[in-house]
Amino acid sequence: MQCLRQLDLKKVTDDERRMASIVVRKEQEKKKECSKAQAMKERRRVAIQNAEKRWQEDNNINIGTAPVQNNCNTDNHAVSLGFESLSHYTEVETDTLRLYGAAALDGLDKNNTVSNVAAISHIYFKFIPYDSIVPHFPKLRVRFPALQGLTFSFSSISSLKQLNSLTAVRRLDFITLSPEGNPVTNFSLWKYFLLYRLSHFNLRKINEGDVSMTDTVLAEQLFSDLGNVTLQHFDLSRILGLLPDVRRKQILGHCDTLEQKKNISQKQTEDRRKLIIAAEQKNRPIGTESVNVAALVYNSISRPKSAKASDKVTLATSQILDEIVASAISRQNKLTALEKVWSSVLRDTVRAATNDFACLSSTVDKALSQIQDT
């Protein structure tokens, strides 16, 4: 085309040739950008799909029962692009960091994975086992200083004790647990347990629902016994280990003063233990974790366990939790039943008392005869 001298019986000038080459170059660049965008989109689709398959395999979910779309052409295209081996994906949308697949957690430790770390206020985990996320909780507050909320979808959260590990994040405003892939959401009291365990966080929202003061009080009523019972199985040294260094020194100094006044020997461990718990609850600063709540911890199953001792502790904790939950449910059912019949019981009592006072003489005679019969 560079040798073309005439077009439509008109002479082709150098400016026209230059403009034509610019137009062609722009079209080529546009096609490259489109193909690159399509490749990135295909990379994302394949990575998330593989992450979902791996999550299903890890949780023994029959993939054949799930609806599968006919993506033969796209799968062949993915193979040609070399995306078939991808099993994780990381993306940033405004202030939200989205992680798909367990391998995406490795990117939390790399500086070049997330461009604007200071702007991230929300992290979304999907198709990642919860026990794989737990070891990264202490790093999140340091790595993302503006972090306000976490979302877990298809994270295999199946028990309340797993929620104890969220305290390692140190501060959150909202938490979302998707019902998909998280069996713990089938338990009706899971939100109240989360409120009790993270009471020092002052959560504002759970699953996009506002947290009221009534919810906080009810959570304390339902699960406060659980913290107290758990703390009873802790010895003095372990209780002191739950406290920060500064508060530990303050409480020990306060207890020493009380012991001198009451002539309590330090050898009386049980008395000293009660004094420390009472002093901690009385002098606990606002916004800090209570020692009763701090006693509820979660040891990830990925950590090695010490055989029978660990199994006994796990079994005892599970039994205590089951008893507390059963007691709370029974109490709630009794209160509900009482509210239904209370008005009728009160009405019948008042009616019976009114009838008795209407015929006072016969009522007195009847009472006297019953006394004489007995």
CSV table of C-alpha atoms in Angstrom, one decimal:
chain,number,residue,atom,x,y,z
A,1,MET,CA,0.0,0.0,0.0
A,2,GLN,CA,3.0,2.3,0.4
A,3,CYS,CA,3.6,2.2,-3.3
A,4,LEU,CA,0.0,3.2,-4.2
A,5,ARG,CA,0.2,6.5,-6.1
A,6,GLN,CA,-3.5,7.0,-7.1
A,7,LEU,CA,-6.8,6.2,-5.5
A,8,ASP,CA,-10.1,7.0,-7.3
A,9,LEU,CA,-8.1,8.8,-10.0
A,10,LYS,CA,-6.7,11.1,-7.3
A,11,LYS,CA,-3.1,11.3,-6.3
A,12,VAL,CA,-2.3,9.9,-2.9
A,13,THR,CA,-0.3,12.4,-0.8
A,14,ASP,CA,2.2,11.6,1.9
A,15,ASP,CA,-0.1,13.1,4.6
A,16,GLU,CA,-2.8,10.6,3.5
A,17,ARG,CA,-0.4,7.7,3.7
A,18,ARG,CA,0.7,8.9,7.2
A,19,MET,CA,-2.9,9.2,8.4
A,20,ALA,CA,-3.8,5.8,7.1
A,21,SER,CA,-0.9,4.2,8.9
A,22,ILE,CA,-1.9,5.9,12.1
A,23,VAL,CA,-5.5,4.6,11.8
A,24,VAL,CA,-4.2,1.1,11.1
A,25,ARG,CA,-1.9,1.2,14.1
A,26,LYS,CA,-4.7,2.3,16.3
A,27,GLU,CA,-6.9,-0.5,15.1
A,28,GLN,CA,-4.2,-3.0,15.8
A,29,GLU,CA,-3.6,-1.6,19.3
A,30,LYS,CA,-7.4,-1.8,19.9
A,31,LYS,CA,-7.5,-5.4,18.9
A,32,LYS,CA,-4.6,-6.2,21.1
A,33,GLU,CA,-6.3,-4.6,24.1
A,34,CYS,CA,-9.5,-6.4,23.4
A,35,SER,CA,-7.7,-9.8,23.1
A,36,LYS,CA,-5.8,-9.0,26.3
A,37,ALA,CA,-9.1,-8.1,28.1
A,38,GLN,CA,-10.7,-11.4,26.9
A,39,ALA,CA,-7.6,-13.3,28.0
A,40,MET,CA,-7.8,-11.8,31.5
A,41,LYS,CA,-11.5,-12.5,31.7
A,42,GLU,CA,-10.9,-16.1,30.6
A,43,ARG,CA,-8.1,-16.4,33.1
A,44,ARG,CA,-10.4,-15.2,35.9
A,45,ARG,CA,-13.2,-17.6,34.9
A,46,VAL,CA,-11.0,-20.7,34.7
A,47,ALA,CA,-9.1,-19.9,37.9
A,48,ILE,CA,-12.4,-19.4,39.9
A,49,GLN,CA,-13.9,-22.6,38.3
A,50,ASN,CA,-10.8,-24.6,39.3
A,51,ALA,CA,-10.9,-23.2,42.8
A,52,GLU,CA,-14.5,-24.3,43.1
A,53,LYS,CA,-13.7,-27.8,41.9
A,54,ARG,CA,-10.9,-28.1,44.3
A,55,TRP,CA,-13.1,-26.9,47.2
A,56,GLN,CA,-15.7,-29.5,46.2
A,57,GLU,CA,-13.2,-32.2,46.1
A,58,ASP,CA,-11.8,-31.3,49.5
A,59,ASN,CA,-15.3,-31.3,51.0
A,60,ASN,CA,-16.3,-34.6,49.3
A,61,ILE,CA,-19.0,-32.9,47.2
A,62,ASN,CA,-20.1,-34.8,44.1
A,63,ILE,CA,-19.3,-32.5,41.3
A,64,GLY,CA,-21.6,-34.4,38.9
A,65,THR,CA,-24.7,-33.4,40.9
A,66,ALA,CA,-24.0,-29.7,40.4
A,67,PRO,CA,-25.3,-28.0,37.2
A,68,VAL,CA,-22.5,-27.8,34.6
A,69,GLN,CA,-22.6,-25.4,31.7
A,70,ASN,CA,-21.5,-26.5,28.3
A,71,ASN,CA,-18.2,-24.7,28.0
A,72,CYS,CA,-16.4,-26.9,25.5
A,73,ASN,CA,-15.2,-24.1,23.3
A,74,THR,CA,-14.2,-21.9,26.2
A,75,ASP,CA,-12.3,-24.8,27.9
A,76,ASN,CA,-10.4,-25.5,24.7
A,77,HIS,CA,-9.6,-21.8,24.5
A,78,ALA,CA,-8.3,-21.8,28.1
A,79,VAL,CA,-6.1,-24.8,27.3
A,80,SER,CA,-4.7,-23.0,24.3
A,81,LEU,CA,-3.9,-20.0,26.5
A,82,GLY,CA,-2.3,-22.2,29.2
A,83,PHE,CA,-4.9,-21.3,32.0
A,84,GLU,CA,-6.0,-24.9,32.7
A,85,SER,CA,-3.6,-25.3,35.7
A,86,LEU,CA,-4.8,-22.1,37.5
A,87,SER,CA,-6.5,-22.8,40.8
A,88,HIS,CA,-6.6,-19.4,42.5
A,89,TYR,CA,-7.3,-15.8,41.7
A,90,THR,CA,-6.9,-12.4,43.3
A,91,GLU,CA,-8.6,-9.1,42.3
A,92,VAL,CA,-9.2,-5.7,43.8
A,93,GLU,CA,-12.5,-3.8,43.3
A,94,THR,CA,-12.2,-0.2,44.8
A,95,ASP,CA,-11.8,-1.0,48.5
A,96,THR,CA,-12.5,-4.8,48.4
A,97,LEU,CA,-9.8,-7.5,48.0
A,98,ARG,CA,-11.3,-10.7,46.7
A,99,LEU,CA,-9.5,-14.0,47.1
A,100,TYR,CA,-10.5,-17.2,45.4
A,101,GLY,CA,-8.8,-20.5,46.2
A,102,ALA,CA,-6.5,-21.5,49.0
A,103,ALA,CA,-3.3,-20.6,47.0
A,104,ALA,CA,-4.5,-17.0,46.8
A,105,LEU,CA,-3.6,-16.6,50.6
A,106,ASP,CA,0.1,-16.6,49.7
A,107,GLY,CA,-0.4,-13.2,48.1
A,108,LEU,CA,-1.2,-11.7,51.4
A,109,ASP,CA,2.5,-11.8,52.3
A,110,LYS,CA,3.7,-10.3,49.0
A,111,ASN,CA,3.9,-6.6,48.5
A,112,ASN,CA,3.4,-6.7,44.7
A,113,THR,CA,0.1,-8.6,44.8
A,114,VAL,CA,-2.1,-5.8,46.1
A,115,SER,CA,-1.3,-2.3,44.7
A,116,ASN,CA,-3.1,0.0,47.1
A,117,VAL,CA,-2.9,-1.8,50.5
A,118,ALA,CA,-3.9,1.3,52.5
A,119,ALA,CA,-7.3,1.6,50.7
A,120,ILE,CA,-8.4,-2.0,51.4
A,121,SER,CA,-11.2,-2.1,54.0
A,122,HIS,CA,-13.0,-5.3,53.1
A,123,ILE,CA,-11.6,-8.8,52.3
A,124,TYR,CA,-13.7,-11.4,50.6
A,125,PHE,CA,-12.7,-15.1,50.9
A,126,LYS,CA,-14.3,-17.7,48.6
A,127,PHE,CA,-13.6,-21.4,48.0
A,128,ILE,CA,-10.9,-21.2,50.7
A,129,PRO,CA,-11.1,-23.6,53.8
A,130,TYR,CA,-11.5,-21.6,57.0
A,131,ASP,CA,-8.7,-23.4,58.8
A,132,SER,CA,-6.3,-22.3,56.0
A,133,ILE,CA,-7.3,-18.6,56.6
A,134,VAL,CA,-6.9,-18.7,60.4
A,135,PRO,CA,-3.1,-18.5,60.5
A,136,HIS,CA,-3.3,-15.3,58.4
A,137,PHE,CA,-5.6,-13.4,60.8
A,138,PRO,CA,-2.8,-11.8,62.9
A,139,LYS,CA,-1.2,-10.4,59.8
A,140,LEU,CA,-4.4,-8.8,58.4
A,141,ARG,CA,-4.5,-5.8,60.8
A,142,VAL,CA,-0.8,-5.0,60.1
A,143,ARG,CA,-1.0,-5.6,56.4
A,144,PHE,CA,-4.3,-3.8,55.9
A,145,PRO,CA,-4.6,-1.0,58.5
A,146,ALA,CA,-7.9,0.3,57.2
A,147,LEU,CA,-9.6,-3.2,57.3
A,148,GLN,CA,-13.2,-3.0,58.6
A,149,GLY,CA,-14.9,-6.2,57.5
A,150,LEU,CA,-14.5,-9.8,56.4
A,151,THR,CA,-16.8,-12.0,54.2
A,152,PHE,CA,-16.6,-15.8,54.1
A,153,SER,CA,-18.3,-17.7,51.3
A,154,PHE,CA,-17.8,-21.5,50.8
A,155,SER,CA,-15.3,-21.5,53.6
A,156,SER,CA,-16.4,-24.8,55.4
A,157,ILE,CA,-17.2,-23.1,58.7
A,158,SER,CA,-19.0,-25.9,60.5
A,159,SER,CA,-18.7,-25.2,64.3
A,160,LEU,CA,-19.0,-22.3,66.7
A,161,LYS,CA,-15.6,-22.8,68.1
A,162,GLN,CA,-14.0,-21.9,64.8
A,163,LEU,CA,-15.4,-18.3,65.2
A,164,ASN,CA,-13.2,-17.9,68.3
A,165,SER,CA,-10.2,-17.4,66.0
A,166,LEU,CA,-11.6,-14.1,64.6
A,167,THR,CA,-10.4,-12.3,67.7
A,168,ALA,CA,-6.9,-12.4,66.3
A,169,VAL,CA,-7.9,-9.8,63.7
A,170,ARG,CA,-8.2,-7.4,66.7
A,171,ARG,CA,-10.9,-5.0,65.3
A,172,LEU,CA,-13.7,-5.3,62.8
A,173,ASP,CA,-16.9,-3.4,62.1
A,174,PHE,CA,-18.8,-6.1,60.1
A,175,ILE,CA,-18.6,-9.8,59.3
A,176,THR,CA,-20.5,-11.7,56.7
A,177,LEU,CA,-20.9,-15.5,56.7
A,178,SER,CA,-22.6,-16.7,53.5
A,179,PRO,CA,-25.1,-19.6,54.0
A,180,GLU,CA,-23.5,-21.3,51.0
A,181,GLY,CA,-20.7,-23.5,52.1
A,182,ASN,CA,-20.8,-22.6,55.8
A,183,PRO,CA,-22.9,-25.1,57.8
A,184,VAL,CA,-22.6,-23.1,61.0
A,185,THR,CA,-25.2,-20.7,59.7
A,186,ASN,CA,-27.8,-23.4,60.1
A,187,PHE,CA,-27.5,-23.0,63.8
A,188,SER,CA,-29.9,-20.3,64.9
A,189,LEU,CA,-27.8,-18.9,67.7
A,190,TRP,CA,-24.5,-18.5,65.7
A,191,LYS,CA,-24.9,-14.7,65.4
A,192,TYR,CA,-25.3,-14.3,69.2
A,193,PHE,CA,-22.3,-16.5,69.9
A,194,LEU,CA,-20.3,-14.3,67.5
A,195,LEU,CA,-21.5,-11.2,69.3
A,196,TYR,CA,-20.5,-12.6,72.7
A,197,ARG,CA,-17.1,-13.8,71.5
A,198,LEU,CA,-16.3,-10.5,69.7
A,199,SER,CA,-18.0,-8.3,72.3
A,200,HIS,CA,-14.9,-6.1,72.5
A,201,PHE,CA,-15.1,-5.4,68.8
A,202,ASN,CA,-18.4,-3.6,69.1
A,203,LEU,CA,-19.6,-5.1,65.8
A,204,ARG,CA,-22.0,-2.9,63.8
A,205,LYS,CA,-23.3,-5.4,61.3
A,206,ILE,CA,-23.5,-9.2,60.9
A,207,ASN,CA,-24.6,-10.5,57.5
A,208,GLU,CA,-25.5,-6.9,56.5
A,209,GLY,CA,-28.0,-6.7,59.4
A,210,ASP,CA,-27.5,-4.0,62.1
A,211,VAL,CA,-26.5,-5.1,65.6
A,212,SER,CA,-28.7,-3.6,68.3
A,213,MET,CA,-28.1,-3.2,72.0
A,214,THR,CA,-30.8,-5.8,72.6
A,215,ASP,CA,-28.8,-8.4,70.5
A,216,THR,CA,-25.7,-7.7,72.6
A,217,VAL,CA,-27.5,-8.1,75.9
A,218,LEU,CA,-29.2,-11.3,74.7
A,219,ALA,CA,-25.8,-12.7,73.5
A,220,GLU,CA,-24.3,-12.1,77.0
A,221,GLN,CA,-27.3,-13.8,78.7
A,222,LEU,CA,-27.1,-16.9,76.4
A,223,PHE,CA,-23.3,-17.5,76.5
A,224,SER,CA,-21.9,-15.9,79.6
A,225,ASP,CA,-22.1,-19.2,81.4
A,226,LEU,CA,-20.0,-20.8,78.7
A,227,GLY,CA,-17.1,-18.4,79.4
A,228,ASN,CA,-17.4,-18.9,83.2
A,229,VAL,CA,-17.5,-22.7,82.9
A,230,THR,CA,-14.5,-22.7,80.6
A,231,LEU,CA,-12.5,-20.4,82.9
A,232,GLN,CA,-13.1,-22.8,85.8
A,233,HIS,CA,-10.9,-25.4,84.1
A,234,PHE,CA,-8.0,-23.0,83.7
A,235,ASP,CA,-5.2,-22.9,86.4
A,236,LEU,CA,-3.8,-19.6,87.7
A,237,SER,CA,-0.8,-19.5,85.3
A,238,ARG,CA,-3.0,-20.0,82.3
A,239,ILE,CA,-5.4,-17.3,83.4
A,240,LEU,CA,-2.5,-14.8,83.8
A,241,GLY,CA,-1.3,-15.8,80.4
A,242,LEU,CA,-4.6,-14.6,78.9
A,243,LEU,CA,-3.9,-11.0,80.1
A,244,PRO,CA,-1.6,-8.4,78.4
A,245,ASP,CA,1.6,-7.7,80.2
A,246,VAL,CA,0.5,-4.2,81.5
A,247,ARG,CA,-2.8,-5.4,82.8
A,248,ARG,CA,-1.2,-8.5,84.4
A,249,LYS,CA,1.2,-6.4,86.4
A,250,GLN,CA,-1.6,-4.0,87.5
A,251,ILE,CA,-3.9,-6.9,88.6
A,252,LEU,CA,-1.2,-8.7,90.4
A,253,GLY,CA,-0.3,-5.5,92.3
A,254,HIS,CA,-3.9,-5.0,93.2
A,255,CYS,CA,-4.3,-8.6,94.4
A,256,ASP,CA,-1.1,-8.3,96.5
A,257,THR,CA,-2.6,-5.3,98.2
A,258,LEU,CA,-5.9,-7.1,98.9
A,259,GLU,CA,-4.1,-10.1,100.2
A,260,GLN,CA,-2.2,-8.1,102.7
A,261,LYS,CA,-5.4,-6.5,104.0
A,262,LYS,CA,-7.3,-9.8,104.2
A,263,ASN,CA,-4.3,-11.9,105.4
A,264,ILE,CA,-4.6,-14.3,102.5
A,265,SER,CA,-1.5,-16.4,101.8
A,266,GLN,CA,-0.2,-16.7,98.3
A,267,LYS,CA,-0.2,-20.5,98.8
A,268,GLN,CA,-4.0,-20.4,98.8
A,269,THR,CA,-4.2,-20.6,95.1
A,270,GLU,CA,-7.9,-20.9,94.7
A,271,ASP,CA,-8.5,-17.7,96.7
A,272,ARG,CA,-5.8,-15.9,94.8
A,273,ARG,CA,-7.4,-17.1,91.6
A,274,LYS,CA,-10.8,-15.7,92.5
A,275,LEU,CA,-9.2,-12.4,93.5
A,276,ILE,CA,-7.5,-12.1,90.1
A,277,ILE,CA,-10.7,-12.9,88.1
A,278,ALA,CA,-12.7,-10.4,90.2
A,279,ALA,CA,-10.0,-7.7,89.8
A,280,GLU,CA,-9.8,-8.2,86.1
A,281,GLN,CA,-13.6,-7.9,85.6
A,282,LYS,CA,-13.8,-4.8,87.8
A,283,ASN,CA,-10.8,-2.9,86.4
A,284,ARG,CA,-11.1,-4.0,82.7
A,285,PRO,CA,-10.8,-1.0,80.4
A,286,ILE,CA,-13.6,-0.4,77.9
A,287,GLY,CA,-13.0,-2.0,74.5
A,288,THR,CA,-10.7,-4.7,75.8
A,289,GLU,CA,-11.4,-8.5,75.9
A,290,SER,CA,-12.7,-10.0,79.1
A,291,VAL,CA,-10.7,-12.9,80.5
A,292,ASN,CA,-13.9,-15.0,80.5
A,293,VAL,CA,-14.3,-14.4,76.7
A,294,ALA,CA,-10.5,-14.8,76.1
A,295,ALA,CA,-10.7,-18.3,77.5
A,296,LEU,CA,-12.7,-19.4,74.4
A,297,VAL,CA,-10.0,-20.2,71.8
A,298,TYR,CA,-9.8,-22.3,68.7
A,299,ASN,CA,-6.9,-24.5,67.7
A,300,SER,CA,-6.9,-25.1,64.0
A,301,ILE,CA,-7.0,-28.7,62.9
A,302,SER,CA,-4.0,-28.1,60.7
A,303,ARG,CA,-1.9,-27.9,63.8
A,304,PRO,CA,-0.5,-31.1,65.3
A,305,LYS,CA,-2.5,-32.4,68.3
A,306,SER,CA,-1.2,-34.1,71.3
A,307,ALA,CA,-3.1,-37.4,71.1
A,308,LYS,CA,-5.5,-38.4,73.9
A,309,ALA,CA,-5.1,-35.2,76.0
A,310,SER,CA,-6.2,-33.0,73.1
A,311,ASP,CA,-9.1,-35.4,72.2
A,312,LYS,CA,-10.3,-35.2,75.8
A,313,VAL,CA,-10.2,-31.4,75.9
A,314,THR,CA,-12.1,-31.3,72.6
A,315,LEU,CA,-14.7,-33.7,73.8
A,316,ALA,CA,-15.2,-31.9,77.1
A,317,THR,CA,-15.5,-28.5,75.4
A,318,SER,CA,-18.0,-29.9,72.9
A,319,GLN,CA,-20.1,-31.4,75.7
A,320,ILE,CA,-20.1,-28.2,77.7
A,321,LEU,CA,-21.1,-26.2,74.6
A,322,ASP,CA,-23.9,-28.6,73.9
A,323,GLU,CA,-25.2,-28.4,77.5
A,324,ILE,CA,-25.1,-24.6,77.4
A,325,VAL,CA,-26.9,-24.4,74.1
A,326,ALA,CA,-29.5,-27.0,75.2
A,327,SER,CA,-30.1,-25.0,78.4
A,328,ALA,CA,-30.5,-21.8,76.5
A,329,ILE,CA,-32.9,-23.3,74.0
A,330,SER,CA,-35.0,-24.9,76.8
A,331,ARG,CA,-35.1,-21.6,78.7
A,332,GLN,CA,-36.2,-19.7,75.6
A,333,ASN,CA,-38.9,-22.3,74.9
A,334,LYS,CA,-40.2,-22.1,78.5
A,335,LEU,CA,-40.4,-18.3,78.3
A,336,THR,CA,-42.2,-18.4,75.0
A,337,ALA,CA,-44.8,-20.9,76.4
A,338,LEU,CA,-45.2,-18.8,79.6
A,339,GLU,CA,-45.9,-15.7,77.5
A,340,LYS,CA,-48.7,-17.6,75.7
A,341,VAL,CA,-50.5,-18.9,78.8
A,342,TRP,CA,-49.6,-16.1,81.3
A,343,SER,CA,-52.7,-14.0,80.5
A,344,SER,CA,-55.1,-16.9,80.8
A,345,VAL,CA,-53.5,-18.1,84.1
A,346,LEU,CA,-53.7,-14.7,85.6
A,347,ARG,CA,-57.3,-14.3,84.5
A,348,ASP,CA,-58.3,-17.6,86.0
A,349,THR,CA,-56.5,-16.8,89.3
A,350,VAL,CA,-58.3,-13.5,89.6
A,351,ARG,CA,-61.6,-15.0,88.8
A,352,ALA,CA,-61.2,-17.8,91.4
A,353,ALA,CA,-60.1,-15.3,94.0
A,354,THR,CA,-63.1,-13.1,93.2
A,355,ASN,CA,-65.5,-16.0,93.5
A,356,ASP,CA,-64.0,-17.0,96.8
A,357,PHE,CA,-64.5,-13.5,98.3
A,358,ALA,CA,-68.0,-13.3,96.9
A,359,CYS,CA,-69.0,-16.2,99.1
A,360,LEU,CA,-66.6,-15.6,102.0
A,361,SER,CA,-68.5,-17.7,104.6
A,362,SER,CA,-68.8,-20.8,102.4
A,363,THR,CA,-65.1,-20.4,101.5
A,364,VAL,CA,-64.1,-20.3,105.2
A,365,ASP,CA,-66.3,-23.3,106.0
A,366,LYS,CA,-64.7,-25.3,103.2
A,367,ALA,CA,-61.2,-24.4,104.3
A,368,LEU,CA,-61.9,-25.4,107.9
A,369,SER,CA,-63.4,-28.7,106.8
A,370,GLN,CA,-60.3,-29.4,104.7
A,371,ILE,CA,-58.1,-28.6,107.7
A,372,GLN,CA,-60.1,-31.0,109.9
A,373,ASP,CA,-59.9,-33.8,107.3
A,374,THR,CA,-56.1,-33.5,107.2
